[in-house]
Short mmCIF file of C-alpha atoms and ligand atoms in Angstrom, two decimals:
data_model
loop_
_atom_site.label_atom_id
_atom_site.label_comp_id
_atom_site.label_asym_id
_atom_site.label_seq_id
_atom_site.Cartn_x
_atom_site.Cartn_y
_atom_site.Cartn_z
CA MET Q 1 -51.06 -13.07 0.31
CA THR Q 2 -47.29 -13.03 0.44
CA ALA Q 3 -45.44 -11.98 3.56
CA ALA Q 4 -43.34 -8.83 3.38
CA PRO Q 5 -39.61 -9.58 3.13
CA PRO Q 6 -37.56 -9.03 6.30
CA ALA Q 7 -36.47 -5.44 6.34
CA LEU Q 8 -32.87 -5.90 7.48
CA LEU Q 9 -31.54 -8.60 5.18
CA VAL Q 10 -29.28 -6.01 3.62
CA PRO Q 11 -27.34 -3.96 6.18
CA PRO Q 12 -27.53 -0.19 5.83
CA ALA Q 13 -24.78 1.19 3.62
CA ALA Q 14 -23.08 2.90 6.56
CA PHE Q 15 -22.24 -0.50 8.05
CA ALA Q 16 -21.04 -2.10 4.83
CA PRO Q 17 -17.26 -2.50 4.78
CA ALA Q 18 -15.23 -1.16 1.86
CA LEU Q 19 -14.46 -4.67 0.64
CA ASN Q 20 -16.61 -7.75 0.63
CA THR Q 21 -14.63 -8.87 3.63
CA GLU Q 22 -16.54 -12.08 4.15
CA ARG Q 23 -15.22 -13.33 0.85
CA ALA Q 24 -11.90 -11.53 0.88
CA PHE Q 25 -10.70 -12.34 4.38
CA ALA Q 26 -10.52 -15.73 6.02
CA PHE Q 27 -10.37 -16.20 9.76
CA VAL Q 28 -9.40 -19.84 10.14
CA GLY Q 29 -6.30 -19.51 12.32
CA GLU Q 30 -8.19 -19.67 15.65
CA ARG Q 31 -5.83 -17.02 16.99
CA LEU Q 32 -5.72 -13.37 16.03
CA TRP Q 33 -1.99 -13.27 15.33
CA LEU Q 34 -2.28 -16.31 13.05
CA ASP Q 35 -5.17 -14.77 11.15
CA PHE Q 36 -3.06 -11.67 10.72
CA ILE Q 37 -0.23 -13.76 9.27
CA ASN Q 38 -2.72 -15.40 6.90
CA SER Q 39 -3.77 -12.01 5.62
CA ASP Q 40 -0.78 -12.21 3.22
CA VAL Q 41 -2.12 -15.17 1.30
CA LEU Q 42 -5.66 -14.18 0.55
CA ARG Q 43 -6.94 -15.12 -2.83
CA GLY Q 44 -5.86 -12.13 -4.84
CA ILE Q 45 -5.85 -9.54 -2.07
CA ASP Q 46 -3.08 -8.88 0.40
CA ALA Q 47 -4.68 -7.22 3.41
CA LEU Q 48 -1.62 -5.00 3.68
CA ARG Q 49 -1.77 -3.99 0.03
CA ASP Q 50 -2.59 -0.45 1.10
CA PHE Q 51 -3.72 1.42 4.17
CA ASP Q 52 -7.35 1.17 3.24
CA THR Q 53 -7.35 -2.63 2.94
CA MET Q 54 -5.46 -2.82 6.22
CA ILE Q 55 -8.27 -0.92 7.94
CA SER Q 56 -10.81 -3.18 6.23
CA TRP Q 57 -9.00 -6.20 7.63
CA LEU Q 58 -8.91 -4.68 11.13
CA GLU Q 59 -12.64 -4.02 10.82
CA ALA Q 60 -13.30 -7.59 9.65
CA ALA Q 61 -11.29 -8.82 12.64
CA SER Q 62 -13.47 -6.63 14.90
CA LEU Q 63 -10.41 -4.74 16.13
CA VAL Q 64 -11.67 -1.45 14.80
CA ASP Q 65 -15.31 -0.49 14.58
CA ASN Q 66 -16.79 1.35 11.62
CA GLU Q 67 -16.60 4.69 13.32
CA ARG Q 68 -12.94 4.38 14.22
CA GLY Q 69 -12.21 2.88 10.80
CA SER Q 70 -13.67 5.91 9.05
CA GLY Q 71 -11.70 8.17 11.38
CA MET Q 72 -8.50 6.32 10.47
CA ARG Q 73 -9.18 6.60 6.76
CA ARG Q 74 -9.84 10.30 7.14
CA ARG Q 75 -6.67 10.73 9.18
CA ALA Q 76 -4.70 8.78 6.57
CA ARG Q 77 -5.78 11.24 3.88
CA GLU Q 78 -4.59 14.11 6.07
CA GLN Q 79 -1.32 12.41 7.05
CA PRO Q 80 -0.35 10.16 4.15
CA SER Q 81 3.21 9.73 5.36
CA GLY Q 82 2.04 8.60 8.81
CA ALA Q 83 -0.33 6.10 7.21
CA ALA Q 84 2.40 4.81 4.89
CA ALA Q 85 4.73 4.33 7.86
CA ALA Q 86 2.01 2.44 9.76
CA LEU Q 87 1.54 0.15 6.78
CA VAL Q 88 5.27 -0.57 6.46
CA ASP Q 89 5.39 -1.28 10.18
CA ALA Q 90 2.43 -3.68 9.97
CA ARG Q 91 4.16 -5.60 7.16
CA ARG Q 92 7.34 -5.83 9.20
CA ILE Q 93 5.40 -7.20 12.18
CA ARG Q 94 3.59 -9.71 10.00
CA THR Q 95 6.85 -11.01 8.53
CA SER Q 96 8.33 -11.40 11.98
CA LEU Q 97 5.25 -13.21 13.30
CA ARG Q 98 5.21 -15.61 10.35
CA ILE Q 99 8.77 -16.61 11.17
CA LEU Q 100 7.68 -17.22 14.76
CA ALA Q 101 4.68 -19.31 13.66
CA GLU Q 102 6.63 -21.42 11.21
CA ARG Q 103 9.95 -21.82 12.97
CA GLY Q 104 9.19 -21.07 16.62
CA THR Q 105 9.51 -24.73 17.58
CA ALA Q 106 12.07 -25.88 15.01
CA THR Q 107 15.12 -27.56 16.47
CA ASN Q 108 18.24 -25.37 16.26
CA THR Q 109 16.42 -22.16 15.34
CA ALA Q 110 13.64 -21.97 17.92
CA GLU Q 111 15.57 -20.02 20.51
CA GLN Q 112 16.82 -17.37 18.11
CA VAL Q 113 13.43 -17.10 16.37
CA ARG Q 114 11.61 -16.63 19.66
CA SER Q 115 14.06 -14.08 20.90
CA ASP Q 116 13.76 -12.07 17.65
CA ALA Q 117 9.96 -12.19 17.84
CA LEU Q 118 10.02 -11.13 21.46
CA GLY Q 119 12.12 -8.12 20.52
CA GLU Q 120 9.58 -7.19 17.86
CA ILE Q 121 6.60 -7.70 20.21
CA ASN Q 122 8.20 -5.53 22.90
CA ARG Q 123 9.14 -2.89 20.36
CA VAL Q 124 5.47 -2.51 19.44
CA LEU Q 125 4.19 -2.71 23.01
CA GLY Q 126 6.81 -0.32 24.30
CA ARG Q 127 6.21 2.60 22.01
CA SER Q 128 2.48 3.03 22.39
CA ALA Q 129 0.69 4.85 25.11
CA GLY Q 130 -3.03 4.73 25.47
CA THR Q 131 -5.97 3.37 27.34
CA ARG Q 132 -7.01 -0.23 27.49
CA ARG Q 133 -10.73 -0.83 27.60
CA VAL Q 134 -13.20 -3.65 27.50
CA GLU Q 135 -16.15 -2.94 25.28
CA ARG Q 136 -19.43 -4.64 24.60
CA ARG Q 137 -20.03 -5.25 20.91
CA SER Q 138 -23.36 -4.99 19.15
CA ASP Q 139 -23.66 -8.81 19.05
CA GLY Q 140 -23.42 -8.94 22.85
CA SER Q 141 -19.86 -10.29 23.02
CA TYR Q 142 -17.00 -8.49 24.75
CA ALA Q 143 -13.69 -7.40 23.32
CA ARG Q 144 -10.51 -5.78 24.58
CA THR Q 145 -9.76 -2.51 22.89
CA PHE Q 146 -6.87 -0.14 23.00
CA VAL Q 147 -7.38 3.56 22.43
CA PRO Q 148 -4.02 5.15 21.65
CA VAL Q 149 -3.09 8.66 22.62
CA GLY Q 150 -0.76 10.69 20.45
CA ASP Q 151 0.04 8.88 17.19
CA ALA Q 152 -3.34 7.56 16.07
CA PHE Q 153 -1.83 4.72 14.07
CA ALA Q 154 0.59 3.46 16.70
CA GLY Q 155 -1.87 1.33 18.62
CA LEU Q 156 -3.33 -0.56 15.68
CA MET Q 157 -1.01 -3.53 16.00
CA ILE Q 158 -1.24 -3.86 19.78
CA PRO Q 159 -3.98 -6.55 19.96
CA ILE Q 160 -2.17 -8.56 17.30
CA VAL Q 161 1.20 -8.59 19.04
CA GLU Q 162 -0.55 -9.26 22.35
CA SER Q 163 -2.12 -12.31 20.79
CA ALA Q 164 1.36 -13.49 19.71
CA ALA Q 165 2.65 -12.75 23.20
CA ASP Q 166 -0.15 -14.93 24.61
CA ALA Q 167 1.05 -17.79 22.42
CA LEU Q 168 4.48 -17.53 24.05
CA ILE Q 169 3.09 -17.09 27.56
CA LEU Q 170 0.62 -19.97 27.26
CA GLY Q 171 3.09 -22.26 25.50
CA GLU Q 172 0.91 -22.62 22.43
CA LEU Q 173 3.64 -22.70 19.77
CA PRO Q 174 3.84 -26.51 19.55
CA ARG Q 175 0.23 -26.47 18.41
CA VAL Q 176 0.77 -23.89 15.69
CA ARG Q 177 0.83 -25.54 12.27
CA ARG Q 178 1.10 -24.71 8.65
CA CYS Q 179 -1.55 -26.13 6.33
CA ALA Q 180 -0.60 -29.56 4.96
CA ASP Q 181 -1.34 -28.40 1.42
CA MET Q 182 2.03 -27.34 0.04
CA ARG Q 183 0.45 -24.61 -2.10
CA CYS Q 184 -1.23 -23.05 0.93
CA ALA Q 185 0.74 -20.92 3.36
CA ARG Q 186 -1.96 -20.51 5.99
CA VAL Q 187 -1.08 -21.15 9.60
CA PHE Q 188 -3.47 -22.13 12.35
CA PHE Q 189 -3.72 -23.16 15.97
CA ASP Q 190 -4.62 -26.81 16.30
CA SER Q 191 -7.19 -26.97 19.08
CA THR Q 192 -8.36 -30.50 18.30
CA LYS Q 193 -8.20 -32.99 21.16
CA ASN Q 194 -5.86 -35.36 19.36
CA GLY Q 195 -3.74 -32.57 17.85
CA ARG Q 196 -4.12 -33.85 14.31
CA ARG Q 197 -5.68 -31.00 12.44
CA ARG Q 198 -3.94 -30.84 9.05
CA TRP Q 199 -5.84 -28.34 6.96
CA CYS Q 200 -6.42 -24.65 7.36
CA ASP Q 201 -9.97 -25.12 6.22
CA MET Q 202 -11.98 -28.23 5.39
CA ALA Q 203 -14.02 -26.33 2.82
CA THR Q 204 -10.97 -25.54 0.68
CA CYS Q 205 -7.68 -27.37 1.29
CA GLY Q 206 -9.22 -30.29 3.20
CA ASN Q 207 -11.75 -30.79 0.46
CA ARG Q 208 -9.12 -30.66 -2.26
CA ALA Q 209 -7.12 -33.34 -0.49
CA LYS Q 210 -10.22 -35.49 -0.12
CA ALA Q 211 -11.01 -35.14 -3.83
CA ALA Q 212 -7.40 -36.03 -4.72
CA ARG Q 213 -7.56 -39.15 -2.56
CA HIS Q 214 -10.83 -40.08 -4.22
CA ARG Q 215 -9.38 -39.67 -7.72
CA GLN Q 216 -6.40 -41.83 -6.77
CA LYS Q 217 -8.69 -44.55 -5.48
CA LEU Q 218 -10.64 -44.50 -8.74
CA ARG Q 219 -7.40 -44.83 -10.71
CA GLN Q 220 -6.32 -47.76 -8.57
CA THR Q 221 -9.63 -49.58 -9.10
CA ALA Q 222 -9.35 -48.96 -12.83
CA ASP Q 223 -5.88 -50.57 -12.97
ZN1 ZN B 301 -4.75 -24.54 3.43
#
């Protein structure tokens, strides 16, 4: 007699995101703001390609639950110009944060770069009114949420810019790195003890580098 298969291997359709986010989105930055920056270099899909993919990314990042995500998508259909403006704004924030991640500690430019980023962070924080909450997720973990009043789209970027603000407040910028693979533009927070993390992800870039080293070794032995 064979055992019946587990009933919940496949989640109910209502909980399935619009994209296969597990494959489409990578969260390897160890900080929300860095993951958001990395959303521009996904294999084939830019998370800010359109409003819908932006909501999918926010859902994958657990910033928006399915219910609020559906509400946003509905609202976007009713107010396409508001949704388009939110998307343009998100892209602007992402560009500004990438500059902070990549040049926030560079000699000569650091001060200007940080001051520009701070202006951008405060612009976003300053214009949104709403309620901050702490909510328990279905997996038992806790997350900060922000429920905006007024413009429904205005608060979407708040947790992301707060995460960037934390990097400034906690002095984390010296540990923010860009992947050592020149073809990869991912950034990450290096939380290793010795501060020598080089790759965004061992399964992709780290592995490629290992394979390249191996090939070189083989060539050398053949010589
Ligand atoms: Zn990489």
